[in-house]
Tab-separated table of C-alpha atoms in Angstrom:
chain	number	residue	atom	x	y	z
R	1	MET	CA	-34.205	-10.502	-111.382
R	2	ASN	CA	-30.758	-8.963	-111.917
R	3	TRP	CA	-27.504	-10.462	-110.694
R	4	ARG	CA	-27.306	-8.193	-107.653
R	5	THR	CA	-30.652	-9.418	-106.403
R	6	GLY	CA	-29.581	-13.018	-106.977
R	7	VAL	CA	-26.417	-12.500	-104.974
R	8	LEU	CA	-28.342	-10.942	-102.094
R	9	ILE	CA	-30.833	-13.786	-102.089
R	10	ALA	CA	-27.995	-16.334	-102.105
R	11	ILE	CA	-26.260	-14.541	-99.233
R	12	ALA	CA	-29.560	-14.396	-97.302
R	13	VAL	CA	-30.157	-18.119	-97.861
R	14	LEU	CA	-26.600	-18.917	-96.794
R	15	VAL	CA	-26.834	-16.780	-93.665
R	16	GLY	CA	-30.230	-18.231	-92.848
R	17	GLY	CA	-28.897	-21.742	-93.300
R	18	LEU	CA	-25.952	-20.984	-91.070
R	19	LEU	CA	-28.263	-19.537	-88.403
R	20	VAL	CA	-30.548	-22.576	-88.546
R	21	GLY	CA	-27.529	-24.868	-88.436
R	22	TRP	CA	-26.104	-22.986	-85.464
R	23	GLN	CA	-29.404	-23.247	-83.589
R	24	LEU	CA	-29.786	-26.965	-84.364
R	25	SER	CA	-26.178	-27.871	-83.679
R	26	PRO	CA	-25.529	-29.366	-80.246
R	27	ARG	CA	-23.125	-27.687	-77.850
R	28	VAL	CA	-22.398	-27.463	-74.153
R	29	ASP	CA	-24.690	-24.990	-72.465
R	30	HIS	CA	-22.919	-24.918	-69.083
R	31	SER	CA	-21.022	-27.086	-66.623
R	32	LEU	CA	-21.002	-27.615	-62.867
R	33	PRO	CA	-19.492	-26.865	-60.452
R	34	SER	CA	-19.606	-23.255	-61.630
R	35	ARG	CA	-16.784	-22.147	-59.323
R	36	ALA	CA	-13.090	-22.665	-60.141
R	37	GLU	CA	-12.471	-25.209	-57.379
R	38	ILE	CA	-13.739	-28.730	-56.814
R	39	ARG	CA	-13.733	-30.645	-53.558
R	40	GLY	CA	-13.873	-34.180	-52.221
R	41	ALA	CA	-15.766	-36.587	-54.463
R	42	GLN	CA	-17.818	-33.787	-56.021
R	43	PRO	CA	-19.680	-34.771	-59.241
R	44	LEU	CA	-19.051	-33.106	-62.614
R	45	THR	CA	-22.083	-32.103	-64.661
R	46	ILE	CA	-22.379	-31.015	-68.310
R	47	SER	CA	-25.631	-29.591	-69.694
R	48	PHE	CA	-26.359	-29.390	-73.412
R	49	ASN	CA	-28.584	-27.075	-75.420
R	50	HIS	CA	-30.311	-30.002	-77.208
R	51	ARG	CA	-30.953	-33.672	-76.556
R	52	VAL	CA	-27.829	-35.635	-77.385
R	53	ASP	CA	-26.809	-39.174	-78.189
R	54	PRO	CA	-25.351	-40.442	-74.861
R	55	GLU	CA	-23.321	-43.232	-76.468
R	56	SER	CA	-21.504	-40.811	-78.770
R	57	ILE	CA	-20.710	-38.583	-75.762
R	58	GLU	CA	-19.431	-41.343	-73.484
R	59	ALA	CA	-17.328	-42.879	-76.268
R	60	ILE	CA	-15.050	-39.850	-76.587
R	61	LEU	CA	-15.412	-38.044	-73.252
R	62	GLU	CA	-12.069	-37.484	-71.519
R	63	ILE	CA	-11.815	-36.912	-67.749
R	64	SER	CA	-8.446	-36.331	-66.107
R	65	PRO	CA	-7.222	-37.587	-63.717
R	66	SER	CA	-8.880	-40.874	-64.613
R	67	LEU	CA	-11.006	-42.109	-61.708
R	68	ASN	CA	-13.508	-44.915	-61.566
R	69	GLY	CA	-17.017	-43.551	-61.384
R	70	ASP	CA	-20.591	-43.631	-62.659
R	71	ILE	CA	-22.132	-41.655	-65.534
R	72	SER	CA	-25.819	-40.803	-65.301
R	73	TRP	CA	-28.237	-38.883	-67.561
R	74	ASP	CA	-31.402	-36.955	-66.923
R	75	ALA	CA	-34.686	-38.038	-68.544
R	76	ASP	CA	-34.303	-35.545	-71.425
R	77	GLN	CA	-30.745	-36.660	-72.165
R	78	ARG	CA	-29.596	-33.062	-71.984
R	79	GLN	CA	-27.547	-33.338	-68.800
R	80	MET	CA	-24.758	-35.780	-68.002
R	81	THR	CA	-23.242	-36.256	-64.512
R	82	PHE	CA	-20.029	-38.077	-63.645
R	83	THR	CA	-19.792	-39.152	-60.001
R	84	PRO	CA	-16.368	-40.473	-58.927
R	85	HIS	CA	-16.109	-43.451	-56.585
R	86	THR	CA	-13.227	-41.818	-54.688
R	87	ILE	CA	-12.180	-38.252	-53.931
R	88	TRP	CA	-10.319	-36.092	-56.438
R	89	PRO	CA	-6.589	-35.819	-55.568
R	90	ALA	CA	-6.017	-32.631	-53.604
R	91	GLY	CA	-3.907	-29.972	-55.286
R	92	GLU	CA	-4.297	-31.403	-58.816
R	93	THR	CA	-6.324	-30.041	-61.716
R	94	VAL	CA	-9.437	-31.908	-62.847
R	95	SER	CA	-10.119	-31.582	-66.539
R	96	ILE	CA	-13.143	-32.639	-68.588
R	97	HIS	CA	-12.781	-32.565	-72.377
R	98	LEU	CA	-15.357	-33.304	-75.082
R	99	PRO	CA	-13.747	-33.347	-78.538
R	100	ARG	CA	-15.561	-33.144	-81.870
R	101	GLY	CA	-17.342	-36.311	-82.927
R	102	ALA	CA	-20.312	-36.454	-80.566
R	103	ARG	CA	-23.845	-36.077	-81.999
R	104	SER	CA	-27.288	-34.889	-81.031
R	105	ARG	CA	-30.361	-37.126	-81.103
R	106	LEU	CA	-30.962	-35.738	-84.634
R	107	ARG	CA	-27.485	-37.020	-85.631
R	108	ILE	CA	-26.180	-33.452	-85.999
R	109	PRO	CA	-22.499	-33.322	-85.025
R	110	PHE	CA	-20.937	-31.006	-82.461
R	111	TRP	CA	-19.150	-28.098	-84.157
R	112	GLN	CA	-17.114	-27.108	-81.115
R	113	GLU	CA	-14.846	-28.861	-78.648
R	114	PHE	CA	-15.398	-28.253	-74.940
R	115	THR	CA	-12.870	-28.170	-72.105
R	116	GLN	CA	-13.340	-27.206	-68.468
R	117	ASN	CA	-10.748	-27.250	-65.675
R	118	TRP	CA	-11.131	-27.176	-61.895
R	119	LEU	CA	-8.497	-27.011	-59.153
R	120	VAL	CA	-8.978	-29.571	-56.379
R	121	SER	CA	-9.007	-27.779	-53.044
R	122	PRO	CA	-7.100	-29.402	-50.176
R	123	THR	CA	-8.935	-31.500	-47.602
R	124	SER	CA	-8.945	-29.785	-44.199
R	125	LEU	CA	-9.330	-31.080	-40.691
R	126	VAL	CA	-11.990	-29.381	-38.579
R	127	TYR	CA	-11.639	-29.416	-34.786
R	128	LEU	CA	-12.626	-27.667	-31.577
R	129	TRP	CA	-10.001	-25.609	-29.712
R	130	PRO	CA	-9.030	-25.026	-26.942
R	131	ALA	CA	-10.109	-27.921	-24.747
R	132	ASP	CA	-9.482	-25.966	-21.519
R	133	GLY	CA	-11.166	-22.689	-22.529
R	134	ILE	CA	-13.850	-21.185	-24.764
R	135	SER	CA	-13.710	-23.578	-27.673
R	136	ASN	CA	-14.458	-22.535	-31.248
R	137	LEU	CA	-14.328	-24.302	-34.591
R	138	TYR	CA	-11.086	-24.254	-36.555
R	139	ARG	CA	-9.769	-25.867	-39.714
R	140	ILE	CA	-6.196	-26.872	-40.566
R	141	ASN	CA	-4.494	-27.984	-43.769
R	142	PRO	CA	-2.447	-31.038	-42.699
R	143	GLU	CA	-0.138	-30.593	-45.681
R	144	ASN	CA	1.246	-27.193	-44.702
R	145	GLY	CA	-0.058	-26.646	-41.161
R	146	GLU	CA	-2.010	-23.498	-42.061
R	147	SER	CA	-5.075	-23.015	-39.837
R	148	GLN	CA	-7.943	-20.575	-39.596
R	149	ALA	CA	-10.876	-19.951	-37.250
R	150	LEU	CA	-14.333	-20.838	-38.555
R	151	THR	CA	-16.168	-19.317	-35.581
R	152	ASP	CA	-15.369	-16.651	-32.991
R	153	HIS	CA	-18.019	-16.919	-30.295
R	154	SER	CA	-17.723	-15.678	-26.727
R	155	SER	CA	-19.128	-18.968	-25.422
R	156	SER	CA	-17.939	-22.492	-26.217
R	157	VAL	CA	-19.266	-24.449	-29.171
R	158	LEU	CA	-20.898	-27.506	-27.571
R	159	ASP	CA	-20.653	-29.927	-30.487
R	160	TYR	CA	-20.937	-30.038	-34.262
R	161	SER	CA	-21.499	-32.232	-37.304
R	162	ILE	CA	-20.491	-31.958	-40.957
R	163	THR	CA	-23.231	-32.341	-43.551
R	164	ALA	CA	-23.250	-35.378	-45.853
R	165	ASP	CA	-22.578	-33.196	-48.910
R	166	GLU	CA	-19.692	-31.551	-47.014
R	167	GLU	CA	-21.060	-28.109	-47.881
R	168	GLY	CA	-21.751	-27.018	-44.323
R	169	ILE	CA	-21.448	-27.517	-40.582
R	170	TYR	CA	-24.201	-27.494	-37.964
R	171	TYR	CA	-23.261	-26.808	-34.370
R	172	SER	CA	-24.833	-26.000	-31.007
R	173	LEU	CA	-24.013	-22.910	-28.974
R	174	PRO	CA	-25.228	-21.549	-25.619
R	175	ASN	CA	-27.749	-18.692	-25.800
R	176	ASP	CA	-28.488	-15.895	-23.301
R	177	LYS	CA	-31.533	-17.694	-21.815
R	178	GLY	CA	-29.640	-20.528	-20.175
R	179	GLY	CA	-30.324	-22.885	-23.076
R	180	SER	CA	-28.720	-23.186	-26.481
R	181	ARG	CA	-29.258	-22.556	-30.179
R	182	ILE	CA	-28.275	-24.387	-33.333
R	183	MET	CA	-26.165	-22.571	-35.897
R	184	SER	CA	-24.938	-23.402	-39.360
R	185	ILE	CA	-21.892	-22.469	-41.442
R	186	ASP	CA	-21.948	-22.399	-45.232
R	187	LEU	CA	-18.409	-23.540	-46.098
R	188	GLN	CA	-18.548	-21.848	-49.497
R	189	ASP	CA	-18.962	-18.298	-48.271
R	190	ALA	CA	-18.259	-18.790	-44.498
R	191	LEU	CA	-21.745	-17.415	-43.772
R	192	ILE	CA	-22.976	-18.226	-40.233
R	193	THR	CA	-26.731	-18.275	-39.593
R	194	GLU	CA	-28.975	-19.215	-36.699
R	195	VAL	CA	-31.152	-22.235	-37.492
R	196	ILE	CA	-33.188	-22.474	-34.293
R	197	ASP	CA	-33.116	-20.939	-30.820
R	198	CYS	CA	-34.269	-23.415	-28.204
R	199	GLY	CA	-34.925	-20.821	-25.527
R	200	GLU	CA	-34.360	-22.279	-22.056
R	201	ALA	CA	-33.932	-25.803	-23.463
R	202	VAL	CA	-30.536	-27.169	-24.439
R	203	CYS	CA	-30.348	-28.399	-28.035
R	204	THR	CA	-27.343	-30.518	-28.973
R	205	SER	CA	-26.118	-33.128	-31.467
R	206	PRO	CA	-27.485	-31.499	-34.647
R	207	GLN	CA	-27.495	-33.948	-37.541
R	208	LEU	CA	-28.636	-33.037	-41.074
R	209	SER	CA	-30.228	-35.815	-43.121
R	210	PRO	CA	-28.348	-36.989	-46.246
R	211	ASN	CA	-30.825	-35.273	-48.582
R	212	GLY	CA	-30.609	-32.057	-46.564
R	213	ASP	CA	-34.308	-31.596	-45.825
R	214	GLN	CA	-34.442	-32.688	-42.166
R	215	LEU	CA	-32.386	-31.720	-39.111
R	216	ALA	CA	-32.383	-34.086	-36.130
R	217	PHE	CA	-31.167	-32.908	-32.733
R	218	GLN	CA	-31.476	-33.690	-29.047
R	219	VAL	CA	-33.574	-31.427	-26.799
R	220	ILE	CA	-32.992	-31.316	-23.049
R	221	SER	CA	-35.837	-29.434	-21.367
R	222	LYS	CA	-35.577	-27.821	-17.943
R	223	GLU	CA	-39.235	-28.552	-17.166
R	224	PRO	CA	-39.615	-30.788	-14.088
R	225	GLY	CA	-40.266	-34.439	-14.937
R	226	SER	CA	-39.315	-34.097	-18.590
R	227	PHE	CA	-36.844	-36.333	-20.389
R	228	PRO	CA	-34.351	-35.522	-23.124
R	229	GLY	CA	-35.847	-36.236	-26.530
R	230	ILE	CA	-35.159	-36.178	-30.277
R	231	ARG	CA	-36.744	-33.525	-32.485
R	232	ILE	CA	-36.839	-33.426	-36.287
R	233	LEU	CA	-37.004	-30.026	-38.053
R	234	ASN	CA	-38.384	-30.256	-41.570
R	235	PHE	CA	-36.865	-27.569	-43.797
R	236	ARG	CA	-39.365	-28.113	-46.583
R	237	ASP	CA	-42.331	-26.687	-44.650
R	238	GLY	CA	-40.770	-25.470	-41.369
R	239	SER	CA	-42.624	-28.057	-39.261
R	240	ASP	CA	-41.041	-30.105	-36.514
R	241	ILE	CA	-41.933	-33.336	-34.766
R	242	GLU	CA	-40.752	-35.192	-31.706
R	243	VAL	CA	-39.667	-38.782	-32.227
R	244	GLY	CA	-40.818	-41.349	-29.675
R	245	GLU	CA	-42.911	-40.820	-26.560
R	246	GLN	CA	-42.550	-37.988	-24.054
R	247	ASP	CA	-41.843	-40.398	-21.199
R	248	GLN	CA	-38.806	-41.851	-23.015
R	249	TYR	CA	-35.178	-40.736	-22.584
R	250	LEU	CA	-33.752	-40.395	-26.132
R	251	GLU	CA	-30.270	-39.307	-27.219
R	252	ASN	CA	-27.462	-39.492	-29.809
R	253	PRO	CA	-29.245	-39.094	-33.198
R	254	LEU	CA	-27.236	-40.309	-36.192
R	255	TRP	CA	-28.407	-40.501	-39.816
R	256	SER	CA	-27.403	-43.379	-42.066
R	257	PRO	CA	-26.291	-42.707	-45.685
R	258	SER	CA	-29.668	-44.122	-46.808
R	259	GLY	CA	-31.719	-41.759	-44.628
R	260	LEU	CA	-32.466	-43.950	-41.589
R	261	LEU	CA	-32.126	-42.221	-38.215
R	262	ALA	CA	-30.604	-44.171	-35.321
R	263	PHE	CA	-30.870	-42.934	-31.750
R	264	TYR	CA	-30.480	-44.462	-28.316
R	265	ASN	CA	-33.467	-45.054	-26.046
R	266	GLN	CA	-32.286	-44.991	-22.428
R	267	THR	CA	-35.748	-45.919	-21.195
R	268	SER	CA	-36.097	-49.043	-23.327
R	269	GLN	CA	-32.364	-49.818	-23.264
R	270	GLY	CA	-31.702	-50.065	-26.965
R	271	TYR	CA	-31.192	-48.358	-30.293
R	272	GLN	CA	-34.191	-47.379	-32.404
R	273	PHE	CA	-34.183	-46.809	-36.155
R	274	TRP	CA	-36.611	-44.252	-37.536
R	275	LYS	CA	-37.744	-43.453	-41.054
R	276	SER	CA	-39.688	-40.291	-41.747
R	277	LEU	CA	-42.454	-41.955	-43.766
R	278	THR	CA	-43.006	-45.092	-41.709
R	279	GLY	CA	-41.872	-44.169	-38.200
R	280	ILE	CA	-39.788	-46.482	-36.045
R	281	THR	CA	-39.012	-49.636	-37.939
R	282	LEU	CA	-36.421	-51.593	-35.937
R	283	PHE	CA	-35.172	-51.946	-32.378
R	284	LEU	CA	-31.787	-53.207	-31.222
R	285	PRO	CA	-31.547	-54.102	-27.527
R	286	ASN	CA	-28.426	-52.544	-26.005
R	287	GLU	CA	-27.512	-51.782	-22.386
R	288	THR	CA	-24.412	-49.698	-23.099
R	289	GLY	CA	-25.589	-46.888	-25.362
R	290	GLY	CA	-22.075	-46.213	-26.617
R	291	ASP	CA	-21.000	-44.464	-29.800
R	292	GLY	CA	-22.514	-45.901	-32.946
R	293	THR	CA	-21.358	-45.717	-36.570
R	294	TRP	CA	-22.938	-46.499	-39.946
R	295	SER	CA	-21.264	-48.404	-42.769
R	296	PRO	CA	-20.921	-46.400	-46.019
R	297	ASP	CA	-23.759	-48.329	-47.667
R	298	GLY	CA	-26.097	-47.891	-44.671
R	299	ARG	CA	-26.582	-51.627	-44.208
R	300	TYR	CA	-24.646	-52.056	-40.967
R	301	PHE	CA	-24.800	-50.247	-37.651
R	302	LEU	CA	-21.857	-50.847	-35.322
R	303	THR	CA	-21.793	-50.098	-31.598
R	304	SER	CA	-20.584	-51.531	-28.298
R	305	GLU	CA	-22.424	-53.675	-25.765
R	306	ILE	CA	-21.736	-55.179	-22.342
R	307	ILE	CA	-20.994	-58.893	-22.501
R	308	PHE	CA	-21.265	-60.719	-19.187
R	309	ALA	CA	-18.410	-63.225	-19.233
R	310	GLY	CA	-18.473	-64.117	-15.554
R	311	GLU	CA	-19.544	-62.930	-12.112
R	312	THR	CA	-16.843	-60.261	-12.057
R	313	LEU	CA	-16.076	-59.841	-15.747
R	314	ALA	CA	-18.285	-57.726	-18.032
R	315	PRO	CA	-16.250	-56.322	-20.960
R	316	ARG	CA	-17.792	-54.294	-23.751
R	317	HIS	CA	-17.665	-55.852	-27.218
R	318	LEU	CA	-18.324	-54.491	-30.699
R	319	ILE	CA	-21.716	-55.627	-31.998
R	320	LEU	CA	-22.484	-55.405	-35.724
R	321	PHE	CA	-26.173	-55.081	-36.563
R	322	ASP	CA	-27.209	-56.081	-40.101
R	323	LEU	CA	-30.366	-54.092	-40.860
R	324	VAL	CA	-31.123	-56.193	-43.968
R	325	GLU	CA	-30.918	-59.604	-42.308
R	326	GLU	CA	-31.794	-58.189	-38.866
R	327	THR	CA	-28.982	-60.181	-37.263
R	328	THR	CA	-26.186	-59.258	-34.886
R	329	GLN	CA	-22.555	-60.390	-34.737
R	330	ASP	CA	-19.992	-60.074	-31.946
R	331	LEU	CA	-16.762	-58.784	-33.552
R	332	SER	CA	-14.628	-58.757	-30.405
R	333	ARG	CA	-12.831	-62.081	-30.199
R	334	GLY	CA	-11.378	-62.748	-26.766
R	335	ARG	CA	-12.636	-63.220	-23.219
R	336	PHE	CA	-10.697	-60.264	-21.787
R	337	LEU	CA	-10.930	-57.796	-24.686
R	338	GLU	CA	-12.875	-54.565	-24.340
R	339	ASP	CA	-13.587	-52.590	-27.536
R	340	LEU	CA	-15.220	-49.149	-27.839
R	341	ASN	CA	-15.652	-46.031	-30.026
R	342	PRO	CA	-16.019	-47.651	-33.480
R	343	SER	CA	-15.865	-45.451	-36.607
R	344	PHE	CA	-16.438	-46.732	-40.142
R	345	SER	CA	-14.210	-45.540	-42.970
R	346	ARG	CA	-15.869	-43.913	-45.972
R	347	GLN	CA	-14.271	-46.589	-48.157
R	348	GLY	CA	-15.441	-50.204	-47.754
R	349	LEU	CA	-16.146	-52.118	-44.558
R	350	VAL	CA	-13.144	-50.914	-42.603
R	351	PHE	CA	-13.456	-49.316	-39.180
R	352	ALA	CA	-11.288	-47.966	-36.359
R	353	PHE	CA	-11.905	-48.629	-32.679
R	354	SER	CA	-10.200	-48.397	-29.281
R	355	ARG	CA	-9.169	-51.561	-27.454
R	356	LYS	CA	-7.735	-52.568	-24.099
R	357	SER	CA	-7.321	-55.881	-22.303
R	358	LEU	CA	-8.988	-56.563	-18.968
R	359	ASP	CA	-6.495	-59.324	-18.231
R	360	PRO	CA	-4.694	-58.095	-15.065
R	361	GLN	CA	-1.351	-59.012	-16.583
R	362	GLU	CA	-1.988	-57.031	-19.789
R	363	TRP	CA	-4.182	-54.177	-18.499
R	364	THR	CA	-3.135	-50.603	-19.275
R	365	PRO	CA	-4.705	-47.222	-18.377
R	366	GLY	CA	-5.160	-46.271	-22.008
R	367	ARG	CA	-6.994	-47.783	-24.946
R	368	GLN	CA	-5.088	-48.368	-28.176
R	369	LEU	CA	-6.053	-47.586	-31.754
R	370	TRP	CA	-7.017	-50.657	-33.806
R	371	VAL	CA	-8.415	-51.054	-37.333
R	372	MET	CA	-10.537	-53.980	-38.496
R	373	ASP	CA	-11.441	-55.023	-42.067
R	374	LEU	CA	-14.752	-56.867	-42.176
R	375	ASP	CA	-14.049	-58.314	-45.618
R	376	ASN	CA	-11.132	-60.425	-44.367
R	377	GLY	CA	-11.692	-60.272	-40.613
R	378	GLU	CA	-8.189	-58.971	-39.938
R	379	SER	CA	-7.446	-56.563	-37.087
R	380	THR	CA	-4.353	-54.378	-36.785
R	381	ALA	CA	-3.044	-52.406	-33.814
R	382	TYR	CA	-1.555	-49.028	-34.792
R	383	THR	CA	-0.568	-47.731	-31.360
R	384	ASP	CA	1.149	-49.258	-28.340
R	385	GLU	CA	1.233	-46.482	-25.731
R	386	GLY	CA	-0.123	-47.938	-22.504
R	387	ASP	CA	-0.660	-44.630	-20.733
R	388	TYR	CA	-2.521	-43.006	-23.618
R	389	HIS	CA	-6.190	-43.329	-24.511
R	390	HIS	CA	-6.989	-43.062	-28.248
R	391	THR	CA	-10.497	-42.040	-29.311
R	392	SER	CA	-12.656	-39.693	-31.511
R	393	PHE	CA	-11.631	-41.426	-34.731
R	394	SER	CA	-12.380	-39.564	-37.982
R	395	TRP	CA	-11.495	-41.008	-41.385
R	396	HIS	CA	-10.104	-38.893	-44.218
R	397	PRO	CA	-12.266	-39.185	-47.395
R	398	ASP	CA	-9.487	-41.157	-49.080
R	399	GLY	CA	-10.051	-44.013	-46.598
R	400	ARG	CA	-6.345	-44.173	-45.811
R	401	LYS	CA	-5.635	-41.446	-43.287
R	402	LEU	CA	-7.239	-41.290	-39.864
R	403	ALA	CA	-7.438	-38.441	-37.341
R	404	TYR	CA	-7.836	-39.196	-33.643
R	405	VAL	CA	-7.526	-37.664	-30.194
R	406	ARG	CA	-4.922	-38.855	-27.676
R	407	TYR	CA	-5.296	-38.386	-23.883
R	408	ASN	CA	-2.644	-39.173	-21.285
R	409	GLN	CA	-4.455	-41.264	-18.696
R	410	ALA	CA	-1.409	-41.227	-16.392
R	411	SER	CA	-1.350	-37.409	-16.354
R	412	LEU	CA	-4.880	-36.103	-16.651
R	413	SER	CA	-3.715	-32.467	-16.538
R	414	GLU	CA	-1.913	-32.930	-19.843
R	415	ALA	CA	-3.765	-31.381	-22.796
R	416	PRO	CA	-5.428	-33.665	-25.341
R	417	GLU	CA	-3.775	-33.873	-28.764
R	418	ILE	CA	-5.084	-34.469	-32.279
R	419	TRP	CA	-2.934	-36.861	-34.288
R	420	LEU	CA	-2.987	-38.075	-37.881
R	421	LEU	CA	-2.303	-41.705	-38.871
R	422	ASP	CA	-1.480	-42.961	-42.344
R	423	THR	CA	-2.734	-46.551	-42.227
R	424	SER	CA	-0.799	-47.558	-45.350
R	425	SER	CA	2.582	-46.652	-43.818
R	426	GLY	CA	1.803	-46.603	-40.128
R	427	GLU	CA	3.314	-43.108	-39.813
R	428	THR	CA	1.763	-40.718	-37.269
R	429	LEU	CA	1.884	-36.933	-36.998
R	430	ARG	CA	0.772	-34.664	-34.143
R	431	LEU	CA	-1.364	-31.865	-35.602
R	432	ILE	CA	-2.975	-29.999	-32.698
R	433	ILE	CA	-2.246	-29.591	-28.990
R	434	ASN	CA	-5.270	-28.895	-26.744
R	435	GLY	CA	-7.750	-29.652	-29.535
R	436	PHE	CA	-10.527	-32.240	-29.769
R	437	ALA	CA	-13.469	-33.506	-31.898
R	438	PRO	CA	-11.738	-33.826	-35.320
R	439	GLY	CA	-13.665	-34.072	-38.614
R	440	TRP	CA	-12.868	-33.677	-42.331
R	441	ILE	CA	-14.076	-31.182	-44.917
R	442	PRO	CA	-12.874	-30.521	-48.496
């Protein structure tokens, strides 16, 4: 073998070694989200081409801004996900950086650094407008006041709900048969699609389950002798079922974060709690049937109930139902207090509600906005406008700001208004005139 052959063999061995080393070396395969923007409390995911050593990754991983959160791995240890406990700050840049020093399961070091940046999109307020005309869905950026229409239908949107992953909106809309249909909006591409046409029946209150595979909604049939009921549409196989019996009047479906469906049974006078695998599991007697709200952990269900305090006094109090202990607690302290419309914050056991006194000397036409913290039992009044009724509370994902609707009870012809409250400072801001039903999306 001459020297030229030896050199060629050496080069071939070197190149082969480099190719083998490149194939065996760990590196980032891809990251999620794939788009340039990130929203809300969206998780960050990194996928690797080989199994890695999680400890070596977590020891040097840099995420900015620094938020408390949880790191999880898939079974193959090839995909890592960081889930923040709070939302990313709107308008800032989220950066994830993996410097050299991490290793694969074979102890082979990373040859390359990895950096990925995302811009945090602003959180917008969704609402229906106008209240005195054909209402459609709109969104507004509270920071700069810019708004845009999400729908443009010739008939009014009846109601809507935002999905748990904040990727879409489901809403009900009249059809041309005298009934209604359920529509959906994909907030990523603004695509509107029809989910189900209920023909001559009126379908309202669409609620998507937290895992996204079931849609609950109320069906009001025009057939003589029929009662409104709750139907569940299963997206996995296209099947649907009716919850409860046909001779029961059911309404107001609302999923918990853990996948339990609450709805009110007018016939039996109480709330029922339904799970897809086991059916109805719990029953909470309740004569009022007012708005209900779930705590962020899904343990507590909060609603209002009539409390008979005398022959002529029957205020409505806030009743907290603990689904773990199966106990109830009256949160309204005071003989003459009447509390309604509770709404849990997304952060902790804090909720907003409307309150008025039934004491003749303190009575006012309107209900005021209060906030209660269950951890310390403290309640705070944020409004003191006797003629105005405050309701439709919707918490910002940061758990600090709160949108609500204000009605003038002394002048019913006055248009409703959507306001924004900063609970940390007490400052309020009017956002929308003649709008209603506020909700938050990234």
